[in-house]
Tab-separated table of C-alpha atoms and ligand atoms in Angstrom:
chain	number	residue	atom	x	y	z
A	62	UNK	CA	-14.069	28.213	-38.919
A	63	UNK	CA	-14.503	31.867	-38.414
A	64	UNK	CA	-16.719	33.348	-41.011
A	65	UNK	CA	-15.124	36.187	-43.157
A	66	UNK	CA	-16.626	39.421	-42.649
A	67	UNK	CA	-18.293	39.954	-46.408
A	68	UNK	CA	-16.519	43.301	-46.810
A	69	UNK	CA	-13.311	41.598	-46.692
A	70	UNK	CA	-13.866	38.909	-48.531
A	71	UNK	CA	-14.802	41.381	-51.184
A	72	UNK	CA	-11.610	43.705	-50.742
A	73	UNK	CA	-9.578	40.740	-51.311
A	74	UNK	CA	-11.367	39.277	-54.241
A	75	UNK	CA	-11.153	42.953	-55.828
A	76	UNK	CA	-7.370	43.134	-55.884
A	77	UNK	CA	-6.499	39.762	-57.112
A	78	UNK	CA	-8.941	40.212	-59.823
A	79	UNK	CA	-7.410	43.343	-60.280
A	80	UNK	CA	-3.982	41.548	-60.401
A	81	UNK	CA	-2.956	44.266	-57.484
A	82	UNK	CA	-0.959	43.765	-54.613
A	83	UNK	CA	-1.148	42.609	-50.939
A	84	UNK	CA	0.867	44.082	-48.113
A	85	UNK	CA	0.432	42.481	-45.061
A	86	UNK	CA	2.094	44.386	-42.161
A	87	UNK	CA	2.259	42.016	-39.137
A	88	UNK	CA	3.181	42.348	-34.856
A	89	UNK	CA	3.763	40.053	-31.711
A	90	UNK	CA	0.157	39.267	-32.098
A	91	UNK	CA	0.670	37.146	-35.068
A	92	UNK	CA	2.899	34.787	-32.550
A	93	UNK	CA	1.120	35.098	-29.743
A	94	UNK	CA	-0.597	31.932	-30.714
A	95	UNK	CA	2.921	30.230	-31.264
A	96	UNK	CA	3.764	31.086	-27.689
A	97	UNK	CA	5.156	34.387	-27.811
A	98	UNK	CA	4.330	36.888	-25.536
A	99	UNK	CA	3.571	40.207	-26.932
A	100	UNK	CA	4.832	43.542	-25.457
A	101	UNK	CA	1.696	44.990	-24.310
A	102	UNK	CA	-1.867	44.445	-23.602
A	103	UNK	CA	-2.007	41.584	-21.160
A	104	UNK	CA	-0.616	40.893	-17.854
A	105	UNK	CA	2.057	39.128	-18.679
A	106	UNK	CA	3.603	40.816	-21.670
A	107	UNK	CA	6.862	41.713	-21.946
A	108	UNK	CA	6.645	45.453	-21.344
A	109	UNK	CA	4.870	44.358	-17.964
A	110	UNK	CA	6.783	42.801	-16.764
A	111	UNK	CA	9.995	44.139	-17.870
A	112	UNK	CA	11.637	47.360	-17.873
A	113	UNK	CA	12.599	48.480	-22.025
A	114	UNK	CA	14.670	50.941	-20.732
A	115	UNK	CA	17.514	47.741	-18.739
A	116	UNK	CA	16.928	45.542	-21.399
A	117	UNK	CA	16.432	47.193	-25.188
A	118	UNK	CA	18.179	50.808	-25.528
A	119	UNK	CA	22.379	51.010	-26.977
A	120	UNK	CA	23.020	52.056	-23.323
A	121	UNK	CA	21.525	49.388	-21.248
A	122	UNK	CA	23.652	46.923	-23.172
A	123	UNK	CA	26.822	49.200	-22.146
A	124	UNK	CA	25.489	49.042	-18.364
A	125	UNK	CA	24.905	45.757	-18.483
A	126	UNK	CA	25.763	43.595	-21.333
A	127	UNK	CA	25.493	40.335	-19.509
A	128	UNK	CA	21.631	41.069	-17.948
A	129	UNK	CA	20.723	41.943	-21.530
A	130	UNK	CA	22.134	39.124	-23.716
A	131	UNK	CA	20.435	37.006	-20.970
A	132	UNK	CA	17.294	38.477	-21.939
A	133	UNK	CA	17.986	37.904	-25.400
A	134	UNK	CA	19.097	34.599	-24.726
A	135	UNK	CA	15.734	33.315	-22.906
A	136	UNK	CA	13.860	35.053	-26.127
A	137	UNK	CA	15.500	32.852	-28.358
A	138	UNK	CA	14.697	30.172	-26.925
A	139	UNK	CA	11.496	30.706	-26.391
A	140	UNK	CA	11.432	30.653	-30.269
A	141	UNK	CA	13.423	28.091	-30.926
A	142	UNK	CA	10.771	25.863	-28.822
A	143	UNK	CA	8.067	27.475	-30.503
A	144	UNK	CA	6.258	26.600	-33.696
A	145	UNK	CA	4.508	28.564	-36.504
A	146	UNK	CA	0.379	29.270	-36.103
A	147	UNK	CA	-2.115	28.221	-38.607
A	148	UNK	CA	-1.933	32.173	-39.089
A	149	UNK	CA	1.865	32.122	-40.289
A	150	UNK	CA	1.166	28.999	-42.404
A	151	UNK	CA	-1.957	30.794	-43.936
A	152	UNK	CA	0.234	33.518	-44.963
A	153	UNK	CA	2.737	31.288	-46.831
A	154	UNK	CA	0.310	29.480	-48.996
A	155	UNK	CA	-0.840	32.412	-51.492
A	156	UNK	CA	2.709	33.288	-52.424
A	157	UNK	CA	2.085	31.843	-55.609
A	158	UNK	CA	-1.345	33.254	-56.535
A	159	UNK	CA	-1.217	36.738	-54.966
A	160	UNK	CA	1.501	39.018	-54.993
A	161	UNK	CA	2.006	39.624	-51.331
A	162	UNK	CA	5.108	41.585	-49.300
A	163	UNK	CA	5.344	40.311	-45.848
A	164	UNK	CA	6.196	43.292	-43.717
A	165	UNK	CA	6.834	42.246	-40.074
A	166	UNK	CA	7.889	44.138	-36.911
A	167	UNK	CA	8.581	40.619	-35.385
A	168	UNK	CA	12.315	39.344	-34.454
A	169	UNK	CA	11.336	35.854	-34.881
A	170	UNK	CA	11.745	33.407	-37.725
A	171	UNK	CA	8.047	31.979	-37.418
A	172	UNK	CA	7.120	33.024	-40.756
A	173	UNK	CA	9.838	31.704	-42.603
A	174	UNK	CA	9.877	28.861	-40.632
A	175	UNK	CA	5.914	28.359	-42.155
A	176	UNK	CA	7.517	28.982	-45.548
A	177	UNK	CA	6.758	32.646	-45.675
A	178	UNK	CA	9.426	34.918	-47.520
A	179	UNK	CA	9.529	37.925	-45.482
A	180	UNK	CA	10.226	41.298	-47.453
A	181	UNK	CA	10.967	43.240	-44.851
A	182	UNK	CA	12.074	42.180	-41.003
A	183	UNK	CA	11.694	46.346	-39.809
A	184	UNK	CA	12.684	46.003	-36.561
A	185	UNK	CA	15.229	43.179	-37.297
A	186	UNK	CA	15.965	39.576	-36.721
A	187	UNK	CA	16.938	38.197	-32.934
A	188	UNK	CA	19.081	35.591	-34.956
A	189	UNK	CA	20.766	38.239	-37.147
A	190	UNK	CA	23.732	38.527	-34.716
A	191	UNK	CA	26.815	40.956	-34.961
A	192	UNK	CA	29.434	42.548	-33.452
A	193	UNK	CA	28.460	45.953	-30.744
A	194	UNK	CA	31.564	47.669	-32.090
A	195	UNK	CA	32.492	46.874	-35.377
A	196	UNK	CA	29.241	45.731	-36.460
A	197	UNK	CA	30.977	42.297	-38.390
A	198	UNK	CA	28.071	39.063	-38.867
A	199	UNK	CA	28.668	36.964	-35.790
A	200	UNK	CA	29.243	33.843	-37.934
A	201	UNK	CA	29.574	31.464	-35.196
A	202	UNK	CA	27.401	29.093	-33.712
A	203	UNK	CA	25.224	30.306	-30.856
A	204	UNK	CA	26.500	29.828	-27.196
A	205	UNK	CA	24.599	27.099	-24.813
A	206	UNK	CA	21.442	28.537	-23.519
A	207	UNK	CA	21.282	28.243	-19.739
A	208	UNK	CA	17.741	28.038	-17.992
A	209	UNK	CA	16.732	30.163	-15.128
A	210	UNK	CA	19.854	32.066	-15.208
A	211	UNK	CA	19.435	35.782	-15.465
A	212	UNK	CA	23.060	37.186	-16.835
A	213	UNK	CA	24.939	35.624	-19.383
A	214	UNK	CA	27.941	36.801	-20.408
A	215	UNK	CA	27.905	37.383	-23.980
A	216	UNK	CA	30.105	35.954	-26.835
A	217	UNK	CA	32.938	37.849	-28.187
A	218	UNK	CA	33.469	39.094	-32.237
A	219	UNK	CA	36.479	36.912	-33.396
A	220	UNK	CA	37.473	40.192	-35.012
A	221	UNK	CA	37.749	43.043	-32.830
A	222	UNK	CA	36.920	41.396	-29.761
A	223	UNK	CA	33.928	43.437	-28.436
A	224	UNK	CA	30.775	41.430	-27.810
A	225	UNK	CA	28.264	40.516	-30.274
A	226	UNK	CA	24.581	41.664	-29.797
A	227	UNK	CA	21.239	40.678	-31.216
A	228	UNK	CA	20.151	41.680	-33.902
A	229	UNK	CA	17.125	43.759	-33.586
A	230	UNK	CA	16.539	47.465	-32.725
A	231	UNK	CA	16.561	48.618	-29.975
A	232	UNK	CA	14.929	51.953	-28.784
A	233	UNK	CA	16.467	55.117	-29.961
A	234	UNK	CA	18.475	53.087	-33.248
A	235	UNK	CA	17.114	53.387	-36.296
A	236	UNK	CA	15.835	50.830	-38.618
A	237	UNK	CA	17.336	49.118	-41.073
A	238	UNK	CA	17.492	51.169	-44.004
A	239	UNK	CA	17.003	48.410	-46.592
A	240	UNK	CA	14.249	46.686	-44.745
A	241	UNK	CA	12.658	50.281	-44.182
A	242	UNK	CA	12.796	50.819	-48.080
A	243	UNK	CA	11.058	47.944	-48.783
A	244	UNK	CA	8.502	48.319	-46.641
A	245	UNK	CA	7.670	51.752	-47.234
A	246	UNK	CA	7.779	50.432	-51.319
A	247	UNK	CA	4.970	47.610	-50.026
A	248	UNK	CA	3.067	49.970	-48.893
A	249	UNK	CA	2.691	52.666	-51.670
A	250	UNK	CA	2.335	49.874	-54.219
A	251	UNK	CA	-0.612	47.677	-52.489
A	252	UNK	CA	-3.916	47.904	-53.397
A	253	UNK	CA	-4.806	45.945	-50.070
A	254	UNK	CA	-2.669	45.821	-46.986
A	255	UNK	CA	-3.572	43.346	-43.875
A	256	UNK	CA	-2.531	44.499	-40.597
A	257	UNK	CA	-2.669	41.440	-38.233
A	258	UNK	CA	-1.716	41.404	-34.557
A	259	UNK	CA	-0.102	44.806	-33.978
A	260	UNK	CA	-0.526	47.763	-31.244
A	261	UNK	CA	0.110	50.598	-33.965
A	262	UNK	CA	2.106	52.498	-31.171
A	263	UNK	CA	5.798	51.828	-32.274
A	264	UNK	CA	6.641	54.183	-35.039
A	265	UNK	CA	7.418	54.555	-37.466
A	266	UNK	CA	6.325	51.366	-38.314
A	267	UNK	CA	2.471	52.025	-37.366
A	268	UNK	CA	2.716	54.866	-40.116
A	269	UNK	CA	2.657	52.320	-42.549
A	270	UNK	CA	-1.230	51.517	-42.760
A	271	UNK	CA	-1.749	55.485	-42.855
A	272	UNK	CA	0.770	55.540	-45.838
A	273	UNK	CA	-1.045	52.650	-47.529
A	274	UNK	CA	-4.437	54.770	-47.545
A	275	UNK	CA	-2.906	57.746	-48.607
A	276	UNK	CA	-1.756	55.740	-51.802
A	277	UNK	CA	-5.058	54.371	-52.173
A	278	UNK	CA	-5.424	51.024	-50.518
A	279	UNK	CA	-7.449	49.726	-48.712
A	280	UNK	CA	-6.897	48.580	-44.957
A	281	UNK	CA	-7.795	45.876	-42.984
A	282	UNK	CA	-7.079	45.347	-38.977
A	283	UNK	CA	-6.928	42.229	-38.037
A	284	UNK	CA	-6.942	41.979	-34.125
A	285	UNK	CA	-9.113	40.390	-31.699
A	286	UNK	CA	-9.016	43.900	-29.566
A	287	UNK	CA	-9.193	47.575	-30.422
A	288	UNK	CA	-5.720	49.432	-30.902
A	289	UNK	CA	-4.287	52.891	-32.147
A	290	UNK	CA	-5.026	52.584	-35.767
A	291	UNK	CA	-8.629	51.175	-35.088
A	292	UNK	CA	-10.190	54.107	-36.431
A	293	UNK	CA	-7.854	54.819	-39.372
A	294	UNK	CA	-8.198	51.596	-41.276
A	295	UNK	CA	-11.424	50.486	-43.802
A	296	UNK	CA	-12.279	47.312	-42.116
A	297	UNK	CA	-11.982	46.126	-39.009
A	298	UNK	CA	-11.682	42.092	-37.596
A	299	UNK	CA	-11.958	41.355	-34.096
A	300	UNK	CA	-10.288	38.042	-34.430
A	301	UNK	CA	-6.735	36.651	-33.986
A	302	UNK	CA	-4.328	35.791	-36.641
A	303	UNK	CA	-5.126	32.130	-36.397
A	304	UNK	CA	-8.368	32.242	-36.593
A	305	UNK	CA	-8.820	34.574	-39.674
A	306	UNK	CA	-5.954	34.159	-41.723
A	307	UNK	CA	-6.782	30.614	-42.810
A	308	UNK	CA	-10.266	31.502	-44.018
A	309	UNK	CA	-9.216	34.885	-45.447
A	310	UNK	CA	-6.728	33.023	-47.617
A	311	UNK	CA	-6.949	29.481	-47.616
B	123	OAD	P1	2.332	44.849	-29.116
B	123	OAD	O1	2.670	43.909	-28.023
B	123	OAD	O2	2.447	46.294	-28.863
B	123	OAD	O3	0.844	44.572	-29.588
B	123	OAD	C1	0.387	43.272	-29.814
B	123	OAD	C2	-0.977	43.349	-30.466
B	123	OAD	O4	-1.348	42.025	-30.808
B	123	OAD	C3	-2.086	43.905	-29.580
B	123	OAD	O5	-2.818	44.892	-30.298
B	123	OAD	C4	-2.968	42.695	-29.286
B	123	OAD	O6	-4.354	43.016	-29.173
B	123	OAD	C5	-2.727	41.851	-30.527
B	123	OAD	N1	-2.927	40.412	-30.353
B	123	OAD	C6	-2.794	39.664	-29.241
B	123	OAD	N2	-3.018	38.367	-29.509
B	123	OAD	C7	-3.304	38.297	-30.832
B	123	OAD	C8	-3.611	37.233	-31.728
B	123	OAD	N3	-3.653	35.984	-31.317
B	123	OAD	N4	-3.829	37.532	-33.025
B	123	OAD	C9	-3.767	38.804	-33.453
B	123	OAD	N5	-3.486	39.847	-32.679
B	123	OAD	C10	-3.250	39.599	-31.373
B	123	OAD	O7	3.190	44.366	-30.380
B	123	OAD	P2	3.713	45.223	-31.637
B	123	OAD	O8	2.674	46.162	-32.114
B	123	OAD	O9	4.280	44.257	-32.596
B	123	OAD	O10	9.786	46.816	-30.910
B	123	OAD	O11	4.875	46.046	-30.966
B	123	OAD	C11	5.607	46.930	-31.766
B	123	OAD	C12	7.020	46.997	-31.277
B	123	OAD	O12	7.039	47.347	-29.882
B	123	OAD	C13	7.753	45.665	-31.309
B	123	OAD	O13	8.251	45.328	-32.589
B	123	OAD	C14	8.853	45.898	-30.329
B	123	OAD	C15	8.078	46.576	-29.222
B	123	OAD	O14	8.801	47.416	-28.395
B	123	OAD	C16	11.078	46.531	-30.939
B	123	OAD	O15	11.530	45.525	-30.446
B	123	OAD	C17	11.897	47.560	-31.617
């Protein structure tokens, strides 16, 4: 097992016996070990190989509904045939002895799948589907996911008829502004916050480690490579989420 850098051991030890709280923010890097490609940083992330601007903005989906639910589509399946990490089923064992908000920019259901309660799903859910135009809960089951095919035609809302969407944001929307609350709440309230697998470009989600420190916690990266909020955080861990999360918290 990886060994846990001493400092962090110690930040960790401080706020339980402390009885403070744990935020930990998490990215695509906390699935990447599940399967999941990440947006950036390797040659065959997402954002390398596709093109954001045809696939996750309000007007590609009006250009071209079909190309994007397929997208969508293939990304949900690649979840469904994935499983949780030893990192997501680290992260649902110390529910019960440390307070801890699970803050994640991830559209995947690996955590809860581990057992994790997530707080706050910022960027939203890929399984949280809903009408385009009215905005109704697509309450429906899903349509047959067809391999290798690049457009398929999305399903309709049984009550206005427009088609439904996923449910994440997309670039330009805003998030969701009870998952956004909550987060931001996390965050001013923890007296540690864990940020594990994460670029720290998107915003304003990579504020929140900044916002954390300003409030007086401390923060710990947890990353096998250098990002954007490197040099902003406490503590730094050059390891994945699989490999430190069980010894940080088993
Ligand atoms: P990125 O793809 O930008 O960054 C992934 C991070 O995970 C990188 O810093 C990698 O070094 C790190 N990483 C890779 N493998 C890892 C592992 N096994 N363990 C830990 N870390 C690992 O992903 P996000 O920062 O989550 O937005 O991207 C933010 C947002 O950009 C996403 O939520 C998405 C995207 O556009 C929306 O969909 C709205």
């Amino acid at each position: 097992m990886t060994p846990v850098p001493p400092a962090i051991a110690e930040a960790l030890h401080r706020t339980i016996a402390g009885g403070g709280h744990v935020c930990v923010v998490t990215g695509a890097g906390m699935s990447a070990e599940s399967g999941i490609p990440t947006f950036r940083g390797t040659h065959d992330s997402l954002w390398s190989r596709f093109d954001p601007m045809r696939l996750a903005t309000a007007g590609a989906w009006r250009d071209d509904p079909a190309l994007v639910w397929g997208w969508y589509r293939w990304r949900m399946q690649l979840v469904c045939n994935a499983r949780p990490n030893a990192g997501h089923a680290a992260l649902a064992g110390p529910a019960q002895r440390v307070p801890l908000s699970l803050v994640t920019q991830n559209v995947d259901d690996l955590h809860e799948r581990a057992g994790s309660t997530v707080d706050a799903h910022v960027h939203g859910s890929l399984s949280a589907l809903r009408c385009f135009a009215c905005g109704r809960a697509h309450d429906g089951a899903l349509d047959a996911y067809v391999p290798d095919r690049q457009r398929i035609e999305p399903m309709r809302c049984t009550a206005c008829g427009d088609r439904i969407r996923p449910g994440v944001v997309w670039f330009g929307e805003a998030l969701p502004d009870d998952a956004w609350a909550t987060a931001v709440d996390a965050a001013t309230r923890c007296a540690l916050m864990l940020v594990v697998g994460t670029s720290g470009l998107v915003y304003p989600a990579a504020g929140l480690p900044a916002l954390a420190r300003r409030h007086g916690a401390t923060v710990v990266e947890i990353n096998p490579e250098p990002t954007a909020l490197s040099a902003e955080v406490d503590h730094v861990w050059r390891a994945t989420a699989a490999q430190a999360l069980p010894p940080l918290l088993g």
